[in-house]
JSON list of C-alpha atoms in Angstrom, two decimals:
[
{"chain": "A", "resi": 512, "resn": "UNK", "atom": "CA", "xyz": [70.98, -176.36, 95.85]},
{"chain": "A", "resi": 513, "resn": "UNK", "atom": "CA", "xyz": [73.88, -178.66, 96.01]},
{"chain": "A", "resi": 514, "resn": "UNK", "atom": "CA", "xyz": [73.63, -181.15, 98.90]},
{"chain": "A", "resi": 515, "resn": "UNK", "atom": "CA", "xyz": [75.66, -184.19, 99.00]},
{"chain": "A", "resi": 516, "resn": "UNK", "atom": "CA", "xyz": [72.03, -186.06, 99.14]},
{"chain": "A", "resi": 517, "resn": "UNK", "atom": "CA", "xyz": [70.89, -185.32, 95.62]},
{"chain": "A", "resi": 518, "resn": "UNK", "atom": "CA", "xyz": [71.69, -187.91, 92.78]},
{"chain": "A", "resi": 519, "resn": "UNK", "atom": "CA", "xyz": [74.03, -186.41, 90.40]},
{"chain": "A", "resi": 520, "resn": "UNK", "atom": "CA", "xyz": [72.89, -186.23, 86.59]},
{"chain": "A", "resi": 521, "resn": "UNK", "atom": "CA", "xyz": [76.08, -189.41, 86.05]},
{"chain": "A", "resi": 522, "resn": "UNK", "atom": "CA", "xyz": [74.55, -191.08, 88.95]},
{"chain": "A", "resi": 523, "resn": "UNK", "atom": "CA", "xyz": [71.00, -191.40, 87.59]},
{"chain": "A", "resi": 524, "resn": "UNK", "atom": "CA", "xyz": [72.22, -192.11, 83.79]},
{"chain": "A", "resi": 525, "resn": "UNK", "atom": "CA", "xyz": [74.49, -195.21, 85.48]},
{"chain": "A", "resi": 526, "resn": "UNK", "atom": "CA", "xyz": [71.60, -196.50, 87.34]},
{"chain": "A", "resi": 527, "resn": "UNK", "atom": "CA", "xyz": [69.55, -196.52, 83.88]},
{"chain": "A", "resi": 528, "resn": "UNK", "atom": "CA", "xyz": [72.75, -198.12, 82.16]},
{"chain": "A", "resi": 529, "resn": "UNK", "atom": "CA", "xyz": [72.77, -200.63, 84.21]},
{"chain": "A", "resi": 530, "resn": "UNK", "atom": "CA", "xyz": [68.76, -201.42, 85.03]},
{"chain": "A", "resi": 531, "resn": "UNK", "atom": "CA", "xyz": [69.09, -201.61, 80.54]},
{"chain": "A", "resi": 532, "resn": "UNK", "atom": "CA", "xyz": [72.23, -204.11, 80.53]},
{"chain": "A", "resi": 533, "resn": "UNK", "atom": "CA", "xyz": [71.00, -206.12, 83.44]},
{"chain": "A", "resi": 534, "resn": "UNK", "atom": "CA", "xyz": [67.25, -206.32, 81.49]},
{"chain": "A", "resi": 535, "resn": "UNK", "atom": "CA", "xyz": [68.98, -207.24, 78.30]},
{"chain": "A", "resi": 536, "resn": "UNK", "atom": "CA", "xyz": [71.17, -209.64, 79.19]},
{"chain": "A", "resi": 537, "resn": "UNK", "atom": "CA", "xyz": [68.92, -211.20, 81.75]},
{"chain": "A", "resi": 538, "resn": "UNK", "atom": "CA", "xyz": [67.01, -212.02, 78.29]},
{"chain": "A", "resi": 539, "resn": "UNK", "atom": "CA", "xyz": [69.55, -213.07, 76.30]},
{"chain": "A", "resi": 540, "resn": "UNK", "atom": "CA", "xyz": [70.70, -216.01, 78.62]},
{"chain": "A", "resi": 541, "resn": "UNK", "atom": "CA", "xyz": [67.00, -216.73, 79.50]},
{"chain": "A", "resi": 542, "resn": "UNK", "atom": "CA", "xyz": [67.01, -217.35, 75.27]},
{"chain": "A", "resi": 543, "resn": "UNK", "atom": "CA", "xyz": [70.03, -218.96, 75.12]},
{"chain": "A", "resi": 544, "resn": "UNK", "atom": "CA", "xyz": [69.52, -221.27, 78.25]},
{"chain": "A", "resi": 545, "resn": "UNK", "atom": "CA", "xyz": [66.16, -222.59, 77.66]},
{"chain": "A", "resi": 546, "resn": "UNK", "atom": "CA", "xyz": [66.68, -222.62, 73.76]},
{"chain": "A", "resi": 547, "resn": "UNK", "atom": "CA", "xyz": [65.62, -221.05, 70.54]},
{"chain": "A", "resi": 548, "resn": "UNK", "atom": "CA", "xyz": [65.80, -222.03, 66.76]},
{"chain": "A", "resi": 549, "resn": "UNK", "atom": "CA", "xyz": [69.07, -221.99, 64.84]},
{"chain": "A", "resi": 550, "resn": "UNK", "atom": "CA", "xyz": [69.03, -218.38, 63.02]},
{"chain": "A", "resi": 551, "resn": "UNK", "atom": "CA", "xyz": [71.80, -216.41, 61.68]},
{"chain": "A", "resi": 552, "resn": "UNK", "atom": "CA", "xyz": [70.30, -212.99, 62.27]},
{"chain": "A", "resi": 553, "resn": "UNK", "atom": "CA", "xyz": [70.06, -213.83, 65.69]},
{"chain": "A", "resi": 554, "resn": "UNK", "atom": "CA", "xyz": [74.08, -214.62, 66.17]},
{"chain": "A", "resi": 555, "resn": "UNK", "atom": "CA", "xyz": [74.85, -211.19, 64.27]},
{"chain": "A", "resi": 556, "resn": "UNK", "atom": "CA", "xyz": [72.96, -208.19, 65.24]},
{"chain": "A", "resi": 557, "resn": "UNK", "atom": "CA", "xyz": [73.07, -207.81, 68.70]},
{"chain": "A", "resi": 558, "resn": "UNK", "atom": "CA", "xyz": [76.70, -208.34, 69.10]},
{"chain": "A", "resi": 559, "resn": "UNK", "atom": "CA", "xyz": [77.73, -205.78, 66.39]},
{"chain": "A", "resi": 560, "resn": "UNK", "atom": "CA", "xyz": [75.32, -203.58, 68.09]},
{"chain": "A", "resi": 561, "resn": "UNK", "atom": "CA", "xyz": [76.80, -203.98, 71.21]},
{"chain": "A", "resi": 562, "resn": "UNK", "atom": "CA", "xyz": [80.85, -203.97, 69.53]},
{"chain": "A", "resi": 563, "resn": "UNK", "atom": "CA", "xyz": [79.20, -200.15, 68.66]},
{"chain": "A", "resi": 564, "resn": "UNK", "atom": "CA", "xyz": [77.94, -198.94, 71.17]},
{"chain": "A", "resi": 565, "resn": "UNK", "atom": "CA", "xyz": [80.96, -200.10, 73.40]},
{"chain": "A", "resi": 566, "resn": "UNK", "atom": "CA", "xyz": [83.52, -198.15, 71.17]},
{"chain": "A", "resi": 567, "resn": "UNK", "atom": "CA", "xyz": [81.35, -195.10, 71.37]},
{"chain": "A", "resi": 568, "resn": "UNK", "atom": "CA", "xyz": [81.27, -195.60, 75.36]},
{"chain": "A", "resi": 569, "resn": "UNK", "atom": "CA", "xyz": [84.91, -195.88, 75.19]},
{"chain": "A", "resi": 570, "resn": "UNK", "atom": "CA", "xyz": [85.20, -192.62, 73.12]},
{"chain": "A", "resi": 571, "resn": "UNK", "atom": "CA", "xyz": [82.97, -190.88, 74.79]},
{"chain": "A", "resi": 572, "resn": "UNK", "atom": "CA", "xyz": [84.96, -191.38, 78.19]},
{"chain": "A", "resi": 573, "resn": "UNK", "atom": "CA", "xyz": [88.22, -191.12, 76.52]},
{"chain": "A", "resi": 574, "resn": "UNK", "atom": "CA", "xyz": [89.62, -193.26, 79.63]},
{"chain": "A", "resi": 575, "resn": "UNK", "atom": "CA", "xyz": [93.48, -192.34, 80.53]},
{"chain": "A", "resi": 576, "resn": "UNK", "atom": "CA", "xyz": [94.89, -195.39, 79.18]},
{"chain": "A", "resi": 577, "resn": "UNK", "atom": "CA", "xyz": [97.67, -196.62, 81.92]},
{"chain": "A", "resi": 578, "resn": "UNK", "atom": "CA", "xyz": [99.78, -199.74, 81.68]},
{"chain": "A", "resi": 579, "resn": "UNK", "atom": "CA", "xyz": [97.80, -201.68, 84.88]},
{"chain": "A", "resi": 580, "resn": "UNK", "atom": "CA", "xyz": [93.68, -200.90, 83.29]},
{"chain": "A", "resi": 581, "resn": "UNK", "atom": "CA", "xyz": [95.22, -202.31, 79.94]},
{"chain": "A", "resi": 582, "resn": "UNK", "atom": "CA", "xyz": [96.48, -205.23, 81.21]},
{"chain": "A", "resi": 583, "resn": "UNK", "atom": "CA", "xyz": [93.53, -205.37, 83.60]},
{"chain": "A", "resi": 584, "resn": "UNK", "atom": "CA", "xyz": [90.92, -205.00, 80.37]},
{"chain": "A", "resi": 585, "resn": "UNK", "atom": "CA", "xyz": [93.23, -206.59, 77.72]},
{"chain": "A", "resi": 586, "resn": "UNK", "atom": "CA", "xyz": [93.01, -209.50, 80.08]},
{"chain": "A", "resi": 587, "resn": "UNK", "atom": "CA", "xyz": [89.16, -209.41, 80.91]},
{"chain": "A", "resi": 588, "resn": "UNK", "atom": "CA", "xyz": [88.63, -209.01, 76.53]},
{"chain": "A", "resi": 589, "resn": "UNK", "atom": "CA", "xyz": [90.73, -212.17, 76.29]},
{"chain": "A", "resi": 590, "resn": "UNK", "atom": "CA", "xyz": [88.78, -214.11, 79.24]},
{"chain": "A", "resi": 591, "resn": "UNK", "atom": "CA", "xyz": [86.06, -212.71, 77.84]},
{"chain": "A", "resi": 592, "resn": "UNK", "atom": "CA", "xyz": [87.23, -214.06, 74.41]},
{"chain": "A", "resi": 593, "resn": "UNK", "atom": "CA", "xyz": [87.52, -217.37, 76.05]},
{"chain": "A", "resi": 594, "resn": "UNK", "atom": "CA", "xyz": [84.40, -217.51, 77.78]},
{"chain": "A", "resi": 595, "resn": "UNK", "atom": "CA", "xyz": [82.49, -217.00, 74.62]},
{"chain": "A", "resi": 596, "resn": "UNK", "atom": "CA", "xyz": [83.68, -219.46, 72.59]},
{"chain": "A", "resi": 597, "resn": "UNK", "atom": "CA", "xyz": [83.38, -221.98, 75.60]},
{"chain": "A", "resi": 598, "resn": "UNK", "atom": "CA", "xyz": [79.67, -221.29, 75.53]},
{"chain": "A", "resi": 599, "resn": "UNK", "atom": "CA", "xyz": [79.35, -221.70, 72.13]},
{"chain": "A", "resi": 600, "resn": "UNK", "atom": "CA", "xyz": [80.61, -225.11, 72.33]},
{"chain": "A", "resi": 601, "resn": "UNK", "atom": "CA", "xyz": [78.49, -225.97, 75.17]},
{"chain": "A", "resi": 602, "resn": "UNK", "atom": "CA", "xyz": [75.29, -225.32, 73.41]},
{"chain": "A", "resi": 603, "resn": "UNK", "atom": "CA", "xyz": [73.27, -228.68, 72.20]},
{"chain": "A", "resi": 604, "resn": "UNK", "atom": "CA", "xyz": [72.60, -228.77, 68.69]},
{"chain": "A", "resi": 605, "resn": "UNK", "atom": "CA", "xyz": [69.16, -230.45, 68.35]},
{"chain": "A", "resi": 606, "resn": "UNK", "atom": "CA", "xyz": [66.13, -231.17, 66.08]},
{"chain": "A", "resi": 607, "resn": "UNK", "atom": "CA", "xyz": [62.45, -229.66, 66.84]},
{"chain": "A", "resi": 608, "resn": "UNK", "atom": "CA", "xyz": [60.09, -230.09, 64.85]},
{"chain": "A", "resi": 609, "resn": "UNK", "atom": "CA", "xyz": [62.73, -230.58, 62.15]},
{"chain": "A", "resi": 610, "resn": "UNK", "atom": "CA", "xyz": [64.38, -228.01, 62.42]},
{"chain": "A", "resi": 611, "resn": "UNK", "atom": "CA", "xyz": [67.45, -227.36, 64.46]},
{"chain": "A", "resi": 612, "resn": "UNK", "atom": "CA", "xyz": [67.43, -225.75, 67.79]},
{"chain": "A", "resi": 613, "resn": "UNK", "atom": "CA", "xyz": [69.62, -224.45, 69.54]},
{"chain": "A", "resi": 614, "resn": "UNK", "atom": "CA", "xyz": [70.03, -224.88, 73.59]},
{"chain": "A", "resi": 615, "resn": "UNK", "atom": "CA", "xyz": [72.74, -224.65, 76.13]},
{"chain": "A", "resi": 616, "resn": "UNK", "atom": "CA", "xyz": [70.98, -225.66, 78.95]},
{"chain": "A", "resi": 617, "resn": "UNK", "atom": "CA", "xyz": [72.68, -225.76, 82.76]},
{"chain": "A", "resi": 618, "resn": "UNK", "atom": "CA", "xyz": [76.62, -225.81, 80.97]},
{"chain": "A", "resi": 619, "resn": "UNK", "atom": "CA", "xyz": [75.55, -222.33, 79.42]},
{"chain": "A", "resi": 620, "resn": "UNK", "atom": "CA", "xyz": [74.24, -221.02, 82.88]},
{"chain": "A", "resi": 621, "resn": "UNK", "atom": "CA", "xyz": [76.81, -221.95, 84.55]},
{"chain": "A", "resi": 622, "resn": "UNK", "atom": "CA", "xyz": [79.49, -220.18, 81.98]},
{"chain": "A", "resi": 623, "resn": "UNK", "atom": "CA", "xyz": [76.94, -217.14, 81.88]},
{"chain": "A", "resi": 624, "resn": "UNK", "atom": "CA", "xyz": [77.80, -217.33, 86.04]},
{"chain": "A", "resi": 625, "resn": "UNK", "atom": "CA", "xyz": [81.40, -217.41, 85.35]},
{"chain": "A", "resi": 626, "resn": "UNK", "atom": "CA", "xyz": [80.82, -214.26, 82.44]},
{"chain": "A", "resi": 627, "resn": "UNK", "atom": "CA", "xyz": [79.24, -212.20, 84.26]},
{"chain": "A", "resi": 628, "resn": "UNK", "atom": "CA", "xyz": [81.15, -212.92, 87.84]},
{"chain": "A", "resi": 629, "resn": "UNK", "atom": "CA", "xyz": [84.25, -212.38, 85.97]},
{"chain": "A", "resi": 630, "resn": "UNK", "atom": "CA", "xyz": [82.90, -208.73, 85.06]},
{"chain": "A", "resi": 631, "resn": "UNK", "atom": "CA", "xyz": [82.34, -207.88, 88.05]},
{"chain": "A", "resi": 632, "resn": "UNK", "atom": "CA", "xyz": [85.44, -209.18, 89.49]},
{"chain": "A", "resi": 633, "resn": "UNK", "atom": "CA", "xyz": [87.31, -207.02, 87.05]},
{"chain": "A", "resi": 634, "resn": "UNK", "atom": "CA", "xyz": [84.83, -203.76, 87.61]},
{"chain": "A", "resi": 635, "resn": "UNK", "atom": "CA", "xyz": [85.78, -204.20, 91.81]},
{"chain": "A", "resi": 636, "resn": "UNK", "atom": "CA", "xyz": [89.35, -204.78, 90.68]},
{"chain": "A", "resi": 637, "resn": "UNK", "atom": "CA", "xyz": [89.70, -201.66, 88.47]},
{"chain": "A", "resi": 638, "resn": "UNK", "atom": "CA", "xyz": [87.71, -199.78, 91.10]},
{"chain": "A", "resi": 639, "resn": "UNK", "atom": "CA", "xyz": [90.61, -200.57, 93.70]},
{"chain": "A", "resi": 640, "resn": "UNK", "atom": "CA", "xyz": [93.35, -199.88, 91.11]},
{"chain": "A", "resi": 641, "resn": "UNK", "atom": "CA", "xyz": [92.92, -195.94, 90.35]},
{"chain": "A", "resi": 642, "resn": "UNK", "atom": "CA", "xyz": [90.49, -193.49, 89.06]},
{"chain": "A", "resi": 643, "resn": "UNK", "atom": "CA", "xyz": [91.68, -194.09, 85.33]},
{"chain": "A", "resi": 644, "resn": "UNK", "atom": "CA", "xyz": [91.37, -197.94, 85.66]},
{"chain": "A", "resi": 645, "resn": "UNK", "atom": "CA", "xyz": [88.14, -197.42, 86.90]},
{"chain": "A", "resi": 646, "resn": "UNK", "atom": "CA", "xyz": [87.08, -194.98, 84.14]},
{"chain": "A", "resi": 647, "resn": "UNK", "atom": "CA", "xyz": [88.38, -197.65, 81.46]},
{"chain": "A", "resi": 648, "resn": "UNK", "atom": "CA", "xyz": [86.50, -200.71, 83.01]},
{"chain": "A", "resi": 649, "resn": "UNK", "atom": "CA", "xyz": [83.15, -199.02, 83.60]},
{"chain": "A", "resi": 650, "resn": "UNK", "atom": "CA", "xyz": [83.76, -198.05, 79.36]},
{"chain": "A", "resi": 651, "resn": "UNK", "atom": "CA", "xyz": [84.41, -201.18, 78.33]},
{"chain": "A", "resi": 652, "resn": "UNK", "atom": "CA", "xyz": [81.42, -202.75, 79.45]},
{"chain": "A", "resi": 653, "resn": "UNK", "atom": "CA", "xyz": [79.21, -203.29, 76.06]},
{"chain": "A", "resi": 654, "resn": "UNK", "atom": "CA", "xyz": [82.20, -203.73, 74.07]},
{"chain": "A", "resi": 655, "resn": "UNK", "atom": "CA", "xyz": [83.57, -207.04, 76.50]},
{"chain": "A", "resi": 656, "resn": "UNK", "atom": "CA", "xyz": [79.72, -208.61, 76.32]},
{"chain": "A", "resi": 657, "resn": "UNK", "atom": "CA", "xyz": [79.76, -207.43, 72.60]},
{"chain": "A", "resi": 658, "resn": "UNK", "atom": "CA", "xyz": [82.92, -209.34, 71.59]},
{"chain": "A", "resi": 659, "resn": "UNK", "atom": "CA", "xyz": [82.09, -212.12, 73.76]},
{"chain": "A", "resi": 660, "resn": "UNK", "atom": "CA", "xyz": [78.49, -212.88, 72.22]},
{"chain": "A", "resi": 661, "resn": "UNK", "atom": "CA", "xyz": [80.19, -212.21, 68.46]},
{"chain": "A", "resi": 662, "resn": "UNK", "atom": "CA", "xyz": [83.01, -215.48, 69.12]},
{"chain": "A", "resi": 663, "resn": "UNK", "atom": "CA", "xyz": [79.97, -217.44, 70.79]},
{"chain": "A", "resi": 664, "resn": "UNK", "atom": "CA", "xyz": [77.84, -216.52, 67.62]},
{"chain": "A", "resi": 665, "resn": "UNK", "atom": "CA", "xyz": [80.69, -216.92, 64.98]},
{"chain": "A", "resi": 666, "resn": "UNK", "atom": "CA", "xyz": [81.59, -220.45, 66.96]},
{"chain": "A", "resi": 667, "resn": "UNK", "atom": "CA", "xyz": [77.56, -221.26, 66.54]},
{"chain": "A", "resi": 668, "resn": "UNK", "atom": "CA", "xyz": [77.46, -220.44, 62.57]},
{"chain": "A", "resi": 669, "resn": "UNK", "atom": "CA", "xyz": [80.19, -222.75, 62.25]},
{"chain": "A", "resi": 670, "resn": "UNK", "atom": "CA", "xyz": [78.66, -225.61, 64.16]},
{"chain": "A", "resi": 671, "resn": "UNK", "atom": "CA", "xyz": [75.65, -224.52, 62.78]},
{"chain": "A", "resi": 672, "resn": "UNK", "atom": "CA", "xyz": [76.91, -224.51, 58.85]},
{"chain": "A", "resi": 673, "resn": "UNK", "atom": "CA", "xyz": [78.80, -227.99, 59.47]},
{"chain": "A", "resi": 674, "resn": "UNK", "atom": "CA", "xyz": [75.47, -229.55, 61.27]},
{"chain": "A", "resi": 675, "resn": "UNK", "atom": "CA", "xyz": [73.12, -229.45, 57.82]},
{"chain": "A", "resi": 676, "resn": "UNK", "atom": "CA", "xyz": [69.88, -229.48, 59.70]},
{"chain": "A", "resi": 677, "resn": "UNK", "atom": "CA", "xyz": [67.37, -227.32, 58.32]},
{"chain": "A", "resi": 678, "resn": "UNK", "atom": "CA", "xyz": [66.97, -223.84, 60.00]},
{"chain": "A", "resi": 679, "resn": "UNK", "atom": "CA", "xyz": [63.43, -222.25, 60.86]},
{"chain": "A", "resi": 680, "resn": "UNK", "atom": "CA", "xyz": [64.77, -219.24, 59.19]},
{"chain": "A", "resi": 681, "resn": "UNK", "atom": "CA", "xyz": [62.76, -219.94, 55.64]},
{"chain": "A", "resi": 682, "resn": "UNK", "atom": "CA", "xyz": [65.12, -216.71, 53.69]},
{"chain": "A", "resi": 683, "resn": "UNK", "atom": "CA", "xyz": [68.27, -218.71, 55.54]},
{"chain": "A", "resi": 684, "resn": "UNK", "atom": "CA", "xyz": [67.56, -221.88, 54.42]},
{"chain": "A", "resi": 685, "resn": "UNK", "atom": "CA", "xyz": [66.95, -221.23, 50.63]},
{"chain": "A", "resi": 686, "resn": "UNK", "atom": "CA", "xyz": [69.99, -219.34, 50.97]},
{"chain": "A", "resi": 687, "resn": "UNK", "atom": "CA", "xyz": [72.35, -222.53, 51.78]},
{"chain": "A", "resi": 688, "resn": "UNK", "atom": "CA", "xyz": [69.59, -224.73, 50.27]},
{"chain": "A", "resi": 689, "resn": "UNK", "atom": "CA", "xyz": [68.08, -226.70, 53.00]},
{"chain": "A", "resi": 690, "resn": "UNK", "atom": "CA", "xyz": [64.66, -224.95, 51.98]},
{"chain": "A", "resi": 691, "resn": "UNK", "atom": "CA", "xyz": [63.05, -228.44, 52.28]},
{"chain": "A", "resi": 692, "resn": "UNK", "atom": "CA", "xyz": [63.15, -231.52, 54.76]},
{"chain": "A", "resi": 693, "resn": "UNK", "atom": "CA", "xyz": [63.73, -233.95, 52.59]},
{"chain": "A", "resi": 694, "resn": "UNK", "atom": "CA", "xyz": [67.28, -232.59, 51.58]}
]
């Protein structure tokens, strides 16, 4: 039975792809907008995670590479690029409970906005460029958000490092010796 009404196997695995990236990043701005404590676990896994998976997408769909979809995405990774270390910046470095927390507050949101409109932008772009474009952008999805949350968290350590506040993070904070609040 092939009607044109039933959902393709691609169709429904998008559709979960998509529910997943929306959930996930849906919680990492919620974290990052309303704040968390300075960790450098947190800065490190997800993006490499993400880095992964995205080169695996890319492989997977081994995308016809032409010379507009790698300007098009060579462009979006370097606005993408951009964007992240722009939101690192923006984030407020301050002290709870003596410890330092982290917070980016309405600047973040609003560069999240600009993130994640930009993505889209470049998805409907590639969509209206050809098939291969198309193919290249939908691929490239982790690995953009991926690189962009690894410059925002590499950006972070560094403010982070030259701040000296104690971290929550006890196995952290021996590490660099800030173990105690009276340092």
């Amino acid at each position: 039975m092939s009607g044109g009404t039933e959902p393709s196997r691609l169709d429904v695995v998008n559709i979960e792809q998509i529910l997943i990236a929306v959930l996930v990043l849906g919680w990492i701005v919620y974290r990052q907008v309303v704040g968390q404590y300075a960790s450098g676990t947190k800065l490190t896994l997800l993006p490499l995670l993400l880095i992964v998976l995205g080169l695996y997408a890319v492989v997977e769909a081994h995308p016809t590479i032409t010379a507009a979809g790698g300007a098009l995405i060579g462009g979006e990774l370097v606005l993408t690029v951009v964007l992240g270390w722009l939101r690192a910046r923006a984030v407020s470095l301050e002290t709870r409970e003596g410890f330092l927390y982290l917070r980016g507050g309405v600047p973040a949101l609003a560069l999240w906005t600009i993130s994640i409109a930009t993505r889209v932008a470049i998805e409907i772009g590639a969509h209206h460029v050809d098939a291969a474009t198309a193919a290249l952008a939908t691929s490239t999805v982790a690995l953009s958000f991926g690189l962009s949350l690894a410059v925002q968290g590499i950006v972070l350590r560094q403010r982070i490092r030259q701040d000296g506040r104690p971290l929550r993070d006890g196995r952290r904070a021996e590490r660099i010796g800030r173990a105690t609040l009276g340092r």
